[in-house]
CSV table of C-alpha atoms and ligand atoms in Angstrom, one decimal:
chain,number,residue,atom,x,y,z
A,229,MET,CA,0.0,0.0,-0.1
A,230,LYS,CA,0.8,3.6,-0.1
A,231,ALA,CA,1.8,6.2,2.6
A,232,ALA,CA,3.8,9.5,3.9
A,233,VAL,CA,6.7,8.8,5.0
A,234,VAL,CA,9.2,11.0,7.2
A,235,ASP,CA,12.7,9.8,7.3
A,236,ARG,CA,14.4,12.5,9.3
A,237,ARG,CA,13.4,15.2,12.0
A,238,GLY,CA,11.9,18.2,10.0
A,239,GLY,CA,11.4,16.0,6.5
A,240,ILE,CA,8.4,16.5,3.9
A,241,PRO,CA,6.4,13.1,4.1
A,242,ALA,CA,7.0,11.3,0.8
A,243,TYR,CA,4.6,9.3,-1.0
A,244,ARG,CA,5.9,5.9,-1.2
A,245,ASP,CA,5.1,2.0,-0.5
A,246,VAL,CA,5.1,0.5,2.4
A,247,PRO,CA,4.0,-3.3,3.7
A,248,ASP,CA,0.3,-3.3,4.6
A,249,PRO,CA,-0.4,-3.4,8.0
A,250,GLU,CA,-0.5,-6.7,9.8
A,251,PRO,CA,-3.6,-6.2,12.6
A,252,GLY,CA,-1.9,-7.6,16.4
A,253,GLU,CA,-4.6,-9.3,18.5
A,254,GLY,CA,-7.7,-6.6,19.6
A,255,GLU,CA,-6.7,-4.7,16.3
A,256,VAL,CA,-8.7,-4.0,13.4
A,257,VAL,CA,-7.7,-2.7,9.7
A,258,VAL,CA,-9.0,0.6,8.5
A,259,THR,CA,-9.4,1.7,5.0
A,260,VAL,CA,-8.6,5.6,5.6
A,261,GLU,CA,-11.0,8.1,4.2
A,262,ALA,CA,-10.0,11.4,5.7
A,263,VAL,CA,-6.4,12.9,7.9
A,264,ALA,CA,-6.7,16.4,9.6
A,265,VAL,CA,-3.2,18.0,9.2
A,266,GLU,CA,-2.8,20.0,12.3
A,267,ASN,CA,0.1,22.3,14.0
A,268,VAL,CA,0.5,19.5,16.5
A,269,ASP,CA,1.8,17.0,13.5
A,270,ARG,CA,3.8,19.4,11.8
A,271,ALA,CA,5.8,20.4,15.1
A,272,ILE,CA,6.0,16.5,16.2
A,273,VAL,CA,7.8,15.7,12.2
A,274,ALA,CA,9.7,19.1,13.6
A,275,GLY,CA,10.5,17.8,16.8
A,276,THR,CA,9.4,20.5,18.7
A,277,HIS,CA,6.3,19.6,20.2
A,278,TYR,CA,6.8,18.0,23.9
A,279,THR,CA,5.4,14.8,22.9
A,280,ALA,CA,7.7,14.4,19.6
A,281,ALA,CA,10.4,12.2,21.0
A,282,ALA,CA,8.3,9.0,20.3
A,283,PHE,CA,8.1,9.9,16.5
A,284,GLN,CA,11.6,11.5,15.9
A,285,GLU,CA,13.2,7.4,17.5
A,286,ALA,CA,11.0,5.6,15.5
A,287,LEU,CA,12.1,7.0,12.0
A,288,PRO,CA,11.0,6.4,9.4
A,289,ALA,CA,7.7,7.0,10.4
A,290,ILE,CA,4.3,7.8,9.2
A,291,PRO,CA,2.9,10.8,10.7
A,292,CYS,CA,-0.6,12.1,12.4
A,293,PHE,CA,-2.2,9.7,14.6
A,294,ASP,CA,-5.9,10.0,14.3
A,295,GLY,CA,-8.1,9.8,11.2
A,296,VAL,CA,-11.7,8.7,9.7
A,297,GLY,CA,-12.0,5.3,7.5
A,298,ARG,CA,-14.1,2.1,6.9
A,299,LEU,CA,-14.0,-1.3,8.8
A,300,SER,CA,-14.2,-4.3,6.6
A,301,ASP,CA,-18.2,-4.1,7.1
A,302,GLY,CA,-18.4,-0.1,5.8
A,303,THR,CA,-18.7,1.2,8.8
A,304,LEU,CA,-17.2,5.1,8.8
A,305,VAL,CA,-15.6,5.4,12.0
A,306,GLY,CA,-13.0,8.1,13.8
A,307,PHE,CA,-10.0,6.0,14.6
A,308,GLY,CA,-6.7,7.0,17.0
A,309,GLY,CA,-4.6,4.8,19.1
A,310,LEU,CA,-1.4,4.7,16.5
A,311,GLN,CA,2.1,4.7,17.8
A,312,PRO,CA,4.7,5.7,15.8
A,313,PRO,CA,6.0,4.3,13.3
A,314,ARG,CA,2.6,3.6,12.5
A,315,GLY,CA,0.6,7.1,11.6
A,316,ALA,CA,-2.7,7.6,9.9
A,317,LEU,CA,-1.3,9.1,6.4
A,318,ALA,CA,-1.6,6.1,4.9
A,319,GLU,CA,-4.6,4.0,2.5
A,320,ARG,CA,-5.1,1.3,5.8
A,321,VAL,CA,-4.0,1.3,9.2
A,322,ALA,CA,-4.1,-1.4,12.0
A,323,VAL,CA,-5.5,0.2,14.9
A,324,PRO,CA,-7.1,-1.4,18.4
A,325,ALA,CA,-10.4,-2.1,17.8
A,326,VAL,CA,-11.4,0.1,21.0
A,327,ALA,CA,-9.6,3.5,20.0
A,328,THR,CA,-12.4,3.2,16.6
A,329,SER,CA,-16.1,4.8,17.1
A,330,PRO,CA,-18.6,5.5,14.8
A,331,ILE,CA,-18.9,8.5,13.3
A,332,PRO,CA,-22.8,9.7,12.9
A,333,GLU,CA,-24.5,10.1,10.3
A,334,GLY,CA,-24.6,13.0,7.8
A,335,ILE,CA,-21.6,14.2,8.5
A,336,GLU,CA,-18.9,13.9,5.5
A,337,PRO,CA,-15.5,12.1,6.5
A,338,PRO,CA,-12.9,15.5,5.7
A,339,VAL,CA,-14.9,17.2,8.0
A,340,ALA,CA,-15.5,14.2,10.8
A,341,CYS,CA,-11.7,14.5,10.8
A,342,ALA,CA,-11.9,18.2,12.2
A,343,LEU,CA,-14.6,17.8,14.7
A,344,ALA,CA,-11.9,17.3,17.2
A,345,THR,CA,-10.9,20.9,16.7
A,346,ALA,CA,-13.8,22.6,17.1
A,347,ILE,CA,-14.7,20.9,20.8
A,348,THR,CA,-11.6,23.0,21.7
A,349,GLY,CA,-14.2,25.9,21.1
A,350,MET,CA,-16.8,24.4,23.5
A,351,SER,CA,-14.0,24.4,26.4
A,352,MET,CA,-15.5,28.0,27.1
A,353,ARG,CA,-18.6,26.1,28.5
A,354,THR,CA,-16.8,22.8,29.6
A,355,ALA,CA,-14.0,24.5,31.2
A,356,GLY,CA,-14.6,28.1,31.2
A,357,GLY,CA,-18.9,27.8,32.2
A,358,LEU,CA,-19.6,30.1,29.7
A,359,ARG,CA,-23.3,31.5,30.2
A,360,ALA,CA,-25.5,33.3,27.7
A,361,GLY,CA,-25.0,36.8,27.6
A,362,GLU,CA,-21.4,37.2,28.7
A,363,THR,CA,-18.4,38.4,26.8
A,364,VAL,CA,-16.2,36.1,24.9
A,365,LEU,CA,-12.8,37.1,24.2
A,366,ILE,CA,-10.4,34.6,21.6
A,367,GLN,CA,-7.0,35.0,21.3
A,368,GLY,CA,-6.2,33.3,17.4
A,369,ALA,CA,-9.5,33.6,16.2
A,370,THR,CA,-8.0,33.7,12.7
A,371,GLY,CA,-7.0,30.3,12.6
A,372,VAL,CA,-8.9,27.1,11.9
A,373,ALA,CA,-10.0,26.4,15.6
A,374,GLY,CA,-10.3,30.3,16.6
A,375,ARG,CA,-13.0,30.9,13.7
A,376,LEU,CA,-15.2,27.9,14.9
A,377,ALA,CA,-14.7,29.2,18.6
A,378,VAL,CA,-16.3,32.4,17.3
A,379,GLN,CA,-19.2,30.9,15.7
A,380,ILE,CA,-19.6,28.5,19.0
A,381,ALA,CA,-19.7,31.6,21.6
A,382,ARG,CA,-22.4,32.9,19.3
A,383,LEU,CA,-24.5,29.9,18.7
A,384,LEU,CA,-23.9,29.9,22.9
A,385,GLY,CA,-25.4,32.4,22.9
A,386,ALA,CA,-22.3,35.2,24.4
A,387,GLY,CA,-23.5,38.2,24.7
A,388,ARG,CA,-20.4,40.0,23.4
A,389,ILE,CA,-17.6,38.8,21.2
A,390,VAL,CA,-14.2,40.0,21.1
A,391,ALA,CA,-11.8,38.4,18.6
A,392,THR,CA,-7.9,38.4,17.7
A,393,GLY,CA,-5.6,38.2,15.2
A,394,ARG,CA,-3.0,39.5,12.9
A,395,ASP,CA,-4.5,40.2,9.9
A,396,ASP,CA,-6.8,43.4,9.3
A,397,GLY,CA,-8.8,41.1,5.8
A,398,ALA,CA,-8.9,37.7,8.2
A,399,LEU,CA,-10.1,40.1,11.1
A,400,ALA,CA,-12.6,41.4,9.0
A,401,GLU,CA,-13.8,37.9,7.9
A,402,LEU,CA,-14.3,36.8,11.7
A,403,VAL,CA,-17.2,39.7,11.6
A,404,ALA,CA,-19.3,38.0,9.4
A,405,LEU,CA,-18.4,35.2,11.3
A,406,GLY,CA,-20.1,36.7,13.9
A,407,ALA,CA,-17.3,38.8,16.1
A,408,ASP,CA,-18.9,41.6,17.7
A,409,GLU,CA,-15.5,43.9,17.9
A,410,VAL,CA,-11.6,42.4,16.8
A,411,ILE,CA,-8.1,43.5,18.1
A,412,THR,CA,-5.5,43.7,16.1
A,413,THR,CA,-2.4,41.9,17.8
A,414,ALA,CA,0.1,43.3,15.2
A,415,VAL,CA,0.8,46.3,17.1
A,416,ASP,CA,3.3,47.6,19.4
A,417,ASP,CA,3.0,46.4,23.0
A,418,ASP,CA,1.2,49.5,24.9
A,419,ALA,CA,-0.9,49.5,21.7
A,420,LEU,CA,-1.8,46.4,22.4
A,421,VAL,CA,-2.7,46.4,26.4
A,422,GLU,CA,-4.7,49.7,25.3
A,423,ALA,CA,-7.1,47.8,22.4
A,424,TYR,CA,-7.6,44.8,25.3
A,425,ARG,CA,-8.7,48.0,28.0
A,426,ALA,CA,-10.7,49.5,25.1
A,427,HIS,CA,-12.6,46.4,24.0
A,428,ALA,CA,-13.2,45.4,28.0
A,429,GLY,CA,-16.5,46.8,28.2
A,430,ASP,CA,-17.7,45.8,31.3
A,431,GLY,CA,-15.5,42.9,31.1
A,432,TYR,CA,-14.0,39.8,29.6
A,433,ASP,CA,-16.1,36.7,31.3
A,434,VAL,CA,-14.0,33.8,29.3
A,435,VAL,CA,-11.4,33.8,27.4
A,436,VAL,CA,-10.6,31.3,24.8
A,437,ASP,CA,-6.6,31.0,24.2
A,438,TYR,CA,-5.2,29.6,20.9
A,439,LEU,CA,-2.1,32.1,21.8
A,440,TRP,CA,-1.0,32.3,24.7
A,441,GLY,CA,3.1,33.9,24.4
A,442,ARG,CA,3.0,37.6,23.9
A,443,PRO,CA,-0.2,38.5,23.4
A,444,THR,CA,-1.3,36.7,26.1
A,445,GLN,CA,1.1,38.4,28.7
A,446,LEU,CA,-0.1,41.6,27.4
A,447,LEU,CA,-3.5,40.4,28.4
A,448,THR,CA,-2.8,39.6,31.5
A,449,GLN,CA,-1.1,43.0,31.9
A,450,ALA,CA,-3.9,44.5,30.4
A,451,LEU,CA,-6.6,43.0,32.8
A,452,THR,CA,-4.8,44.2,35.9
A,453,PRO,CA,-5.7,47.3,37.3
A,454,ASP,CA,-3.4,50.3,38.1
A,455,SER,CA,-4.6,51.0,41.7
A,456,PHE,CA,-6.6,48.5,44.1
A,457,ALA,CA,-10.0,47.2,43.1
A,458,LEU,CA,-11.8,43.6,43.3
A,459,PRO,CA,-12.1,43.1,39.4
A,460,GLU,CA,-14.8,40.8,38.6
A,461,PRO,CA,-13.5,36.9,37.7
A,462,THR,CA,-11.8,36.5,33.8
A,463,ARG,CA,-12.1,33.1,33.3
A,464,LEU,CA,-9.4,31.9,30.7
A,465,VAL,CA,-9.2,28.9,28.8
A,466,HIS,CA,-6.0,27.9,27.7
A,467,VAL,CA,-5.9,25.6,24.4
A,468,GLY,CA,-3.1,26.4,21.9
A,469,GLU,CA,0.1,28.2,22.2
A,470,ALA,CA,0.2,29.5,18.4
A,471,ALA,CA,2.2,33.0,20.0
A,472,GLY,CA,4.3,30.7,22.2
A,473,PRO,CA,5.4,27.8,25.2
A,474,THR,CA,5.2,30.4,28.2
A,475,ILE,CA,4.4,33.8,29.7
A,476,GLU,CA,5.9,36.2,32.9
A,477,LEU,CA,3.4,36.2,34.9
A,478,SER,CA,3.2,38.8,37.4
A,479,GLY,CA,2.5,38.7,41.1
A,480,ASP,CA,0.3,41.9,40.5
A,481,ALA,CA,-1.8,40.2,38.0
A,482,VAL,CA,-2.2,36.7,40.2
A,483,ARG,CA,-3.7,39.3,43.1
A,484,THR,CA,-5.7,41.7,41.7
A,485,SER,CA,-6.8,40.7,38.1
A,486,GLY,CA,-9.3,38.5,38.4
A,487,LEU,CA,-7.4,36.0,36.4
A,488,GLU,CA,-8.4,32.6,36.8
A,489,ILE,CA,-6.5,29.6,34.4
A,490,TYR,CA,-8.0,26.7,32.9
A,491,GLY,CA,-6.7,24.2,30.9
A,492,ALA,CA,-9.2,23.3,28.1
A,493,ALA,CA,-9.3,19.7,29.2
A,494,ARG,CA,-11.2,20.8,32.8
A,495,ASN,CA,-14.1,18.6,33.2
A,496,LEU,CA,-13.9,17.0,29.6
A,497,ALA,CA,-14.0,13.5,31.0
A,498,THR,CA,-18.0,14.7,32.1
A,499,GLY,CA,-18.7,16.9,29.1
A,500,MET,CA,-17.2,15.6,26.4
A,501,ALA,CA,-19.9,13.4,25.2
A,502,ALA,CA,-22.5,16.6,25.7
A,503,ALA,CA,-20.3,18.7,23.8
A,504,TYR,CA,-19.1,16.5,20.8
A,505,GLY,CA,-23.1,15.8,20.3
A,506,GLN,CA,-23.9,19.4,20.4
A,507,VAL,CA,-20.8,20.1,17.9
A,508,VAL,CA,-22.3,17.2,15.5
A,509,GLU,CA,-26.3,18.3,15.7
A,510,TRP,CA,-24.5,22.4,14.7
A,511,VAL,CA,-23.1,20.7,12.2
A,512,ARG,CA,-25.3,18.7,10.8
A,513,GLY,CA,-28.3,21.6,10.7
A,514,GLY,CA,-25.5,23.5,8.8
A,515,GLU,CA,-25.3,26.3,11.8
A,516,LEU,CA,-21.4,25.2,12.2
A,517,ARG,CA,-19.2,25.6,9.5
A,518,ILE,CA,-16.1,23.6,9.5
A,519,ASP,CA,-13.9,24.7,6.9
A,520,VAL,CA,-12.1,21.6,5.1
A,521,THR,CA,-9.2,21.8,2.0
A,522,THR,CA,-9.1,18.4,1.1
A,523,MET,CA,-5.7,16.9,-1.0
A,524,PRO,CA,-5.3,13.2,-2.2
A,525,LEU,CA,-2.0,11.3,-0.6
A,526,SER,CA,-0.7,10.9,-3.0
A,527,ARG,CA,0.0,15.1,-3.0
A,528,ILE,CA,1.4,14.7,0.5
A,529,ARG,CA,4.5,16.6,-0.3
A,530,GLU,CA,3.0,20.0,-2.0
A,531,ALA,CA,0.1,19.5,0.5
A,532,TRP,CA,2.5,19.3,3.8
A,533,GLN,CA,4.6,22.7,2.6
A,534,ARG,CA,1.1,24.7,1.9
A,535,THR,CA,1.1,27.8,3.4
A,536,ASP,CA,-2.4,30.0,2.0
A,537,LEU,CA,-4.5,28.0,3.8
A,538,ARG,CA,-5.2,30.2,6.6
A,539,GLY,CA,-8.4,29.4,8.5
A,540,SER,CA,-8.7,25.9,6.1
A,541,ARG,CA,-8.0,22.4,8.0
A,542,LEU,CA,-6.1,20.5,5.4
A,543,VAL,CA,-7.4,17.3,5.3
A,544,ILE,CA,-5.7,14.7,3.6
A,545,VAL,CA,-8.2,11.9,1.4
A,546,PRO,CA,-7.5,9.0,-0.3
A,547,GLY,CA,-5.9,9.3,-4.4
B,602,NAP,N1,-5.5,21.0,22.7
B,602,NAP,C1,-6.7,20.7,21.6
B,602,NAP,O1,-6.9,19.9,21.3
B,602,NAP,C2,-6.1,21.3,20.4
B,602,NAP,C3,-6.8,21.2,19.1
B,602,NAP,C4,-6.7,21.9,17.7
B,602,NAP,C5,-5.6,23.7,18.2
B,602,NAP,N2,-4.8,23.2,18.9
B,602,NAP,C6,-4.0,24.7,19.2
B,602,NAP,O2,-4.9,25.7,19.1
B,602,NAP,C7,-3.4,26.6,18.6
B,602,NAP,C8,-4.5,26.9,16.8
B,602,NAP,O3,-4.6,25.8,15.9
B,602,NAP,P1,-5.3,26.4,14.8
B,602,NAP,O4,-5.8,24.3,14.5
B,602,NAP,O5,-6.4,26.8,14.7
B,602,NAP,O6,-4.0,26.8,14.3
B,602,NAP,P2,-4.0,28.0,12.8
B,602,NAP,O7,-5.3,27.7,11.8
B,602,NAP,O8,-2.6,27.8,12.4
B,602,NAP,O9,-4.0,29.3,13.3
B,602,NAP,C9,-3.1,29.5,14.5
B,602,NAP,C10,-3.5,31.1,14.9
B,602,NAP,O10,-3.0,31.9,16.1
B,602,NAP,C11,-2.3,32.8,15.4
B,602,NAP,N3,-1.0,33.1,15.6
B,602,NAP,C12,0.1,32.6,15.1
B,602,NAP,N4,1.2,32.5,15.4
B,602,NAP,C13,0.8,34.0,16.2
B,602,NAP,C14,1.9,34.9,17.2
B,602,NAP,N5,3.5,34.6,17.1
B,602,NAP,N6,1.4,36.3,17.4
B,602,NAP,C15,-0.1,36.0,17.6
B,602,NAP,N7,-0.9,35.0,17.1
B,602,NAP,C16,-0.2,34.1,16.4
B,602,NAP,C17,-2.6,32.9,14.4
B,602,NAP,O11,-2.9,34.1,13.3
B,602,NAP,P3,-3.0,34.4,11.7
B,602,NAP,O12,-4.0,33.7,11.3
B,602,NAP,O13,-2.4,35.8,11.4
B,602,NAP,O14,-1.7,33.3,11.1
B,602,NAP,C18,-4.2,32.2,14.2
B,602,NAP,O15,-5.2,32.9,14.4
B,602,NAP,C19,-2.6,25.7,18.5
B,602,NAP,O16,-1.1,26.1,19.1
B,602,NAP,C20,-2.7,24.1,18.2
B,602,NAP,O17,-1.5,23.3,18.6
B,602,NAP,C21,-5.3,22.5,20.4
């Protein structure tokens, strides 16, 4: 069969022949229909992600570790559970049967494999406790996950949605998706702190943070009052670190900003099923639009190097 194989750290996957997967005990063979390529997959191949060691030690290896495919009886399933060197960018994979779950009817495979990204948007409620009418700030809203989060904030009944990004054209698109106000982070530090304050209104109740790094550090400064105050809480849900892996957090900010920081996985153990079901319902009903760009596995080399897909998820399909 064909697969996309990486030979060295930071290499570009090559389309070539590999042996067919041989299922071990408890495993099933899945014919792959769609695999999303995310930042985390590129970072694992580049060796820069904290989980990259297993992939690097297994080289040559196939990237991406989950996707959507069909069992031998035709059932469409999501699959995971792959360990390097075995990855999802292949015509077929052998995975633990317990790591497969049926995809609900009415969801096309390329969209189905991007549902997990939409679930990160649900963290504004599962982890951040968003209530209807509250103000949400979405950091990194021009990306794939952020655009979904803007739509989800609207669907969850947020009162006001403030969205950040770096590109004016992309920020204008966010208004069409449901953002009430936008902030560009492509300004100097003082101007960005001022912008966060100017758009805060009565305060940000929930922040969905795909950025971390400089913009989120400046946000913590913006939330910190200049004189003693008892601010309302701002529940920041940390999802991604597109702008940097660390921030400097001052004692002042901890004491007086009202900032509460939660990981996106908070409450997911109990809230995942409901969040997933809600996202599926919105997608089926056309209320939530997941933008995907499909390319065939045979063109993985070209697909992997694309940099023009801002806001659209790259999904590799058979062919
Ligand atoms: N925990 C999870 O399950 C999960 C799932 C999906 C994503 N994530 C994480 O969430 C983050 C966003 O994912 P995504 O798929 O939406 O990625 P994406 O489509 O590449 O979007 C990245 C976003 O971050 C912005 N950005 C990138 N570098 C920046 C910088 N140096 N300063 C300011 N803004 C910057 C981008 O702005 P431009 O539009 O201007 O480039 C865009 O808004 C990533 O860290 C990803 O790994 C986590």
